[in-house]
Coordinates of C-alpha atoms and ligand atoms in Angstrom, one line a residue:
X1 CA 23.4 -19.3 15.5
X2 CA 22.3 -15.7 15.1
X3 CA 21.1 -14.2 11.9
X4 CA 20.7 -10.5 11.2
X5 CA 18.9 -9.2 8.1
X6 CA 18.3 -5.7 7.2
X7 CA 16.2 -4.0 4.4
X8 CA 15.7 -0.4 3.4
X9 CA 12.6 1.8 3.5
X10 CA 11.4 3.6 0.4
X11 CA 10.2 6.9 -0.9
X12 CA 8.0 7.3 -3.9
X13 CA 9.3 10.1 -6.1
X14 CA 6.5 10.0 -8.7
X15 CA 3.3 8.2 -9.4
X16 CA 1.6 7.2 -6.2
X17 CA -2.2 6.6 -6.3
X18 CA -2.1 6.4 -10.1
X19 CA 0.0 3.2 -9.6
X20 CA -3.1 1.6 -8.1
X21 CA -4.7 1.8 -11.6
X22 CA -1.8 0.2 -13.3
X23 CA 0.2 3.3 -14.1
X24 CA 4.0 3.4 -13.8
X25 CA 5.8 4.9 -10.7
X26 CA 9.3 5.8 -9.7
X27 CA 10.6 5.1 -6.2
X28 CA 13.9 5.0 -4.4
X29 CA 15.2 2.8 -1.6
X30 CA 16.3 5.1 1.3
X31 CA 19.4 4.9 3.6
X32 CA 17.1 4.1 6.6
X33 CA 16.8 0.4 7.3
X34 CA 14.9 -2.1 9.4
X35 CA 17.2 -4.6 11.2
X36 CA 15.8 -8.0 12.3
X37 CA 18.0 -10.2 14.6
X38 CA 16.9 -13.9 15.0
X39 CA 18.2 -16.3 17.6
X40 CA 17.1 -19.5 19.3
X41 CA 14.8 -19.2 22.3
X42 CA 15.0 -22.3 24.5
X43 CA 11.6 -21.6 26.1
X44 CA 9.9 -22.5 22.8
X45 CA 8.0 -19.2 22.5
X46 CA 8.5 -16.7 19.8
X47 CA 9.4 -13.4 21.5
X48 CA 9.4 -10.2 19.6
X49 CA 11.0 -7.0 20.8
X50 CA 10.9 -3.9 18.6
X51 CA 13.3 -1.8 20.6
X52 CA 12.9 1.7 19.1
X53 CA 9.1 1.5 19.2
X54 CA 9.0 0.0 22.6
X55 CA 6.8 -2.9 21.4
X56 CA 7.2 -6.3 23.2
X57 CA 5.1 -9.3 22.7
X58 CA 5.1 -12.9 21.6
X59 CA 3.5 -14.8 18.8
X60 CA 1.3 -17.8 19.4
X61 CA 2.1 -19.5 16.2
X62 CA -0.3 -22.4 16.6
X63 CA -3.3 -20.2 17.3
X64 CA -2.3 -17.5 14.9
X65 CA -2.4 -14.9 17.7
X66 CA -0.3 -12.0 18.8
X67 CA 0.0 -11.4 22.6
X68 CA 1.1 -7.8 23.4
X69 CA -0.1 -4.9 25.4
X70 CA 1.4 -2.4 23.1
X71 CA -1.0 0.0 21.3
X72 CA 1.2 -0.2 18.2
X73 CA 1.2 -4.0 18.1
X74 CA -0.3 -4.0 14.6
X75 CA 3.2 -4.3 13.1
X76 CA 3.5 -7.7 14.8
X77 CA 0.9 -9.0 12.3
X78 CA 3.5 -8.6 9.5
X79 CA 5.9 -10.6 11.6
X80 CA 3.4 -13.4 12.3
X81 CA 2.5 -13.7 8.6
X82 CA 6.1 -13.6 7.6
X83 CA 6.9 -16.4 10.0
X84 CA 4.1 -18.5 8.5
X85 CA 6.0 -18.5 5.2
X86 CA 9.3 -19.7 6.4
X87 CA 9.2 -21.0 10.0
X88 CA 8.0 -24.2 11.8
X89 CA 6.9 -22.6 15.0
X90 CA 9.9 -23.4 17.2
X91 CA 11.2 -21.0 19.8
X92 CA 12.8 -17.8 18.6
X93 CA 14.0 -14.4 19.8
X94 CA 13.3 -11.7 17.3
X95 CA 14.8 -8.4 18.0
X96 CA 14.0 -5.5 15.7
X97 CA 15.2 -1.9 15.2
X98 CA 13.1 0.0 12.7
X99 CA 15.0 3.2 12.1
X100 CA 12.4 4.4 9.6
X101 CA 9.7 6.8 10.6
X102 CA 6.6 4.5 11.0
X103 CA 3.4 5.1 9.1
X104 CA 4.8 8.0 7.2
X105 CA 4.7 6.3 3.8
X106 CA 8.3 5.3 4.0
X107 CA 7.8 1.6 3.6
X108 CA 8.6 0.7 7.2
X109 CA 6.2 -2.3 7.3
X110 CA 7.6 -3.6 4.0
X111 CA 11.2 -3.2 5.3
X112 CA 10.3 -5.1 8.5
X113 CA 8.6 -7.8 6.5
X114 CA 11.4 -8.3 4.0
X115 CA 14.1 -8.4 6.7
X116 CA 12.0 -10.8 8.8
X117 CA 11.5 -13.2 5.9
X118 CA 15.2 -13.0 5.0
X119 CA 16.4 -13.5 8.6
X120 CA 14.1 -16.3 9.6
X121 CA 14.5 -18.2 6.3
X122 CA 18.2 -18.1 6.6
X123 CA 18.0 -19.2 10.3
X124 CA 16.0 -22.2 9.1
X125 CA 18.6 -22.9 6.3
X126 CA 16.2 -22.0 3.6
X127 CA 18.1 -20.1 0.9
X128 CA 15.6 -17.8 -0.7
X129 CA 16.5 -15.9 -3.8
X130 CA 15.7 -12.2 -3.8
X131 CA 12.7 -12.7 -6.1
X132 CA 11.2 -15.2 -3.6
X133 CA 11.8 -12.9 -0.7
X134 CA 10.0 -10.1 -2.6
X135 CA 7.2 -12.4 -3.6
X136 CA 6.6 -13.7 0.0
X137 CA 6.8 -10.1 1.4
X138 CA 4.2 -8.8 -1.1
X139 CA 1.9 -11.7 -0.1
X140 CA 2.3 -10.8 3.6
X141 CA 1.5 -7.1 2.8
X142 CA -1.6 -8.2 0.9
X143 CA -2.7 -10.5 3.7
X144 CA -2.3 -7.9 6.4
X145 CA -3.4 -4.7 4.5
X146 CA -5.8 -6.3 2.0
X147 CA -4.5 -4.1 -0.8
X148 CA -0.8 -3.3 -1.6
X149 CA 1.1 -2.7 -4.7
X150 CA 4.4 -4.6 -5.0
X151 CA 6.3 -1.4 -5.0
X152 CA 7.4 -1.2 -1.3
X153 CA 8.4 -4.9 -1.0
X154 CA 10.2 -4.9 -4.3
X155 CA 12.3 -1.8 -3.6
X156 CA 13.0 -2.9 -0.1
X157 CA 14.3 -6.3 -1.5
X158 CA 16.4 -5.0 -4.3
X159 CA 17.4 -1.4 -3.3
X160 CA 18.3 1.3 -5.7
X161 CA 16.1 3.6 -7.8
X162 CA 13.4 1.8 -9.7
X163 CA 10.8 2.4 -12.3
X164 CA 7.8 0.2 -12.0
X165 CA 6.4 -0.4 -15.4
X166 CA 2.8 -0.1 -16.4
X167 CA 0.6 -2.8 -14.8
X168 CA 3.5 -3.7 -12.6
X169 CA 4.8 -5.8 -15.5
X170 CA 8.4 -5.3 -14.7
X171 CA 10.7 -3.4 -12.3
X172 CA 13.5 -1.6 -14.0
X173 CA 16.5 -0.3 -12.1
X174 CA 17.3 3.3 -13.3
X175 CA 21.1 3.3 -13.4
X176 CA 22.4 6.7 -12.5
X177 CA 25.9 7.7 -11.4
X178 CA 24.8 10.7 -9.3
X179 CA 23.0 11.0 -6.0
X180 CA 19.5 12.2 -5.6
X181 CA 19.5 14.5 -2.5
X182 CA 16.1 14.4 -0.9
X183 CA 14.5 15.7 2.3
X184 CA 11.6 14.0 3.8
X185 CA 9.2 16.0 6.0
X186 CA 6.8 14.0 8.1
X187 CA 3.9 14.7 10.5
X188 CA 2.8 13.0 13.6
X189 CA -0.6 12.4 12.0
X190 CA -0.6 9.3 9.9
X191 CA -2.5 8.7 6.7
X192 CA -4.5 5.5 6.4
X193 CA -3.3 4.1 3.0
X194 CA -6.3 1.8 2.6
X195 CA -8.8 4.6 3.4
X196 CA -7.1 7.1 1.1
X197 CA -7.0 4.6 -1.8
X198 CA -10.7 3.9 -1.3
X199 CA -11.5 7.7 -1.3
X200 CA -9.6 8.3 -4.5
X201 CA -11.5 5.3 -6.1
X202 CA -14.8 6.8 -5.0
X203 CA -13.9 10.2 -6.5
X204 CA -12.8 8.4 -9.7
X205 CA -16.2 6.7 -9.9
X206 CA -18.1 9.9 -9.2
X207 CA -16.2 12.1 -11.6
X208 CA -14.6 9.8 -14.2
X209 CA -14.3 12.6 -16.7
X210 CA -12.3 14.7 -14.3
X211 CA -10.3 12.2 -12.3
X212 CA -9.3 9.8 -15.2
X213 CA -7.4 12.6 -16.9
X214 CA -5.7 13.4 -13.6
X215 CA -4.5 9.8 -13.3
X216 CA -3.4 9.9 -17.0
X217 CA -1.5 13.2 -16.3
X218 CA 0.3 11.5 -13.4
X219 CA 1.4 8.8 -15.9
X220 CA 2.8 11.4 -18.3
X221 CA 4.6 13.1 -15.4
X222 CA 6.2 9.7 -14.5
X223 CA 7.3 9.1 -18.1
X224 CA 8.8 12.6 -18.4
X225 CA 10.4 12.3 -14.9
X226 CA 12.1 9.0 -15.9
X227 CA 13.8 10.7 -18.9
X228 CA 14.7 13.7 -16.8
X229 CA 16.2 11.6 -14.1
X230 CA 18.3 9.6 -16.6
X231 CA 19.6 12.9 -18.0
X232 CA 20.0 14.5 -14.6
X233 CA 17.9 17.4 -15.8
X234 CA 17.5 19.1 -12.4
X235 CA 15.2 21.9 -13.4
X236 CA 12.8 19.6 -15.1
X237 CA 12.7 17.1 -12.2
X238 CA 11.9 20.0 -9.9
X239 CA 9.0 21.2 -12.1
X240 CA 7.6 17.7 -12.6
X241 CA 7.6 17.0 -8.9
X242 CA 5.7 20.2 -8.3
X243 CA 3.2 19.3 -11.0
X244 CA 2.8 15.8 -9.5
X245 CA 1.9 17.5 -6.1
X246 CA -0.8 19.5 -7.8
X247 CA -2.3 16.4 -9.3
X248 CA -2.3 14.6 -6.0
X249 CA -4.0 17.6 -4.4
X250 CA -6.7 17.3 -7.1
X251 CA -7.2 13.7 -6.0
X252 CA -7.9 15.0 -2.5
X253 CA -5.1 13.4 -0.6
X254 CA -3.5 16.7 0.6
X255 CA -3.7 18.1 4.1
X256 CA -2.9 21.5 5.5
X257 CA 0.2 20.1 7.3
X258 CA 1.5 18.4 4.1
X259 CA 0.8 21.6 2.1
X260 CA 2.6 23.7 4.7
X261 CA 5.7 21.5 4.4
X262 CA 5.5 21.4 0.6
X263 CA 5.5 25.2 0.3
X264 CA 8.0 25.7 3.2
X265 CA 10.5 23.6 1.2
X266 CA 9.9 25.5 -2.0
X267 CA 10.3 28.9 -0.2
X268 CA 13.5 27.8 1.4
X269 CA 15.3 26.8 -1.8
X270 CA 14.9 26.0 -5.5
X271 CA 13.5 22.5 -5.1
X272 CA 10.7 20.3 -6.1
X273 CA 8.3 19.1 -3.4
X274 CA 5.2 16.9 -3.2
X275 CA 3.3 14.5 -1.0
X276 CA 5.0 11.1 -1.0
X277 CA 3.0 7.9 -0.4
X278 CA -0.7 7.9 0.3
X279 CA -1.0 11.4 1.8
X280 CA -3.8 12.4 4.3
X281 CA -1.0 12.9 6.8
X282 CA 2.4 11.1 6.5
X283 CA 5.2 12.6 4.5
X284 CA 6.3 15.0 1.8
X285 CA 9.4 14.6 -0.3
X286 CA 11.6 17.5 -1.5
X287 CA 14.1 17.0 -4.2
X288 CA 16.9 19.4 -3.4
X289 CA 19.7 19.3 -5.8
X290 CA 21.1 22.7 -4.7
X291 CA 20.4 23.5 -1.0
X292 CA 19.5 20.4 1.0
X293 CA 20.4 21.9 4.5
X294 CA 18.2 25.0 4.0
X295 CA 15.2 22.8 3.1
X296 CA 15.9 20.5 6.0
X297 CA 16.1 23.2 8.6
X298 CA 13.1 25.1 7.2
X299 CA 10.8 22.0 7.5
X300 CA 12.3 21.2 10.9
X301 CA 10.9 24.5 12.2
X302 CA 7.3 23.3 11.6
X303 CA 7.4 19.5 11.5
X304 CA 9.9 16.6 11.5
X305 CA 12.5 16.3 8.7
X306 CA 15.3 13.9 7.7
X307 CA 17.8 14.1 4.9
X308 CA 18.0 10.8 2.9
X309 CA 19.9 9.4 0.0
X310 CA 19.4 6.4 -2.3
X311 CA 20.4 3.1 -0.8
X312 CA 21.9 0.9 -3.5
X313 CA 21.8 -2.0 -1.1
X314 CA 18.6 -4.0 -0.8
X315 CA 18.1 -6.8 1.7
X316 CA 21.3 -8.0 3.4
X317 CA 21.8 -11.1 5.6
X318 CA 24.6 -11.7 8.1
X319 CA 25.1 -15.0 9.9
X320 CA 27.2 -15.4 13.1
X321 CA 27.7 -18.2 15.5
Ligands
LIG401 O1 1.4 4.8 2.2 P1 2.4 4.4 1.2 O2 3.7 5.1 1.2 O3 2.7 2.9 1.3 O4 1.9 4.7 -0.2 C1 0.9 4.1 -0.9 C2 1.0 4.3 -2.3 C3 -0.3 4.2 -3.0 O5 -0.1 4.4 -4.4 C4 -1.3 5.3 -2.5 C5 -1.0 2.8 -2.7 C6 -0.2 1.7 -3.3 O6 -0.5 0.5 -2.9 O7 0.5 1.8 -4.3

């Protein structure tokens, strides 16, 4: 038996960093997915091959160890911890294609985790509900990264466009009948999410009277943006995205490369643009309701860019014999 599961990456439209302090956020699942194929391995080892990243290795289940020469082997920790939730340690071949720019704040680790849990549980005849997949995947992210909001793993499990309520109390699908055309620009320099979250926290402690209102303003931006998205009020969404960028800049997570991409997008077309994810490297997002191609090619002249759309589909499992 062979099981293939796939799960989408994500892009945060509004609210990153403030979400760490219980504020709401809006994110979309993107039409870039991680694919995890699981089949039996008669030699009793658990082999992992991440083809598009050129990572090969195997997992020593009993000793909780990862054996690989790859410099990027860190991603294998997500696979080991995912296996611990739903596997007994018997031989497996795990073949992965990521298809999502890595480390760019696009939820690649969450997508790999969700798809691994889905594929391996199904392979073991465990029928997990989506809510259980999301829960296990969030636990894995917490174990590996030490801190993680449930945003990435939730959106990767369910797909769509979501509003994460205050204090992560609930996840609400924003039902819209139009597409949100988005360009993602990303650099080769990766931001370290844990480090950036810690830096913002330090600033917040040093300057509470300044930073607390910035976090509160981001919350107001998210609330306004939610209404504007539901009404498809393009001009307002553009403006709110630009405001959100300014607030993230105030938190200190901007870089010259991100800033260059943000303003390149705004010069190329009437669009909203901001850092997406943790910042400090990584990605920007440009909401381009009018001229997507112009923004895409303008960013491509300075960095990498991809055009993405919302993926309505969350985690998906296919079984073949
Ligand atoms: O680096 P990313 O895309 O996973 O973004 C992290 C978003 C933060 O709000 C900065 C952190 C979090 O856990 O929500």
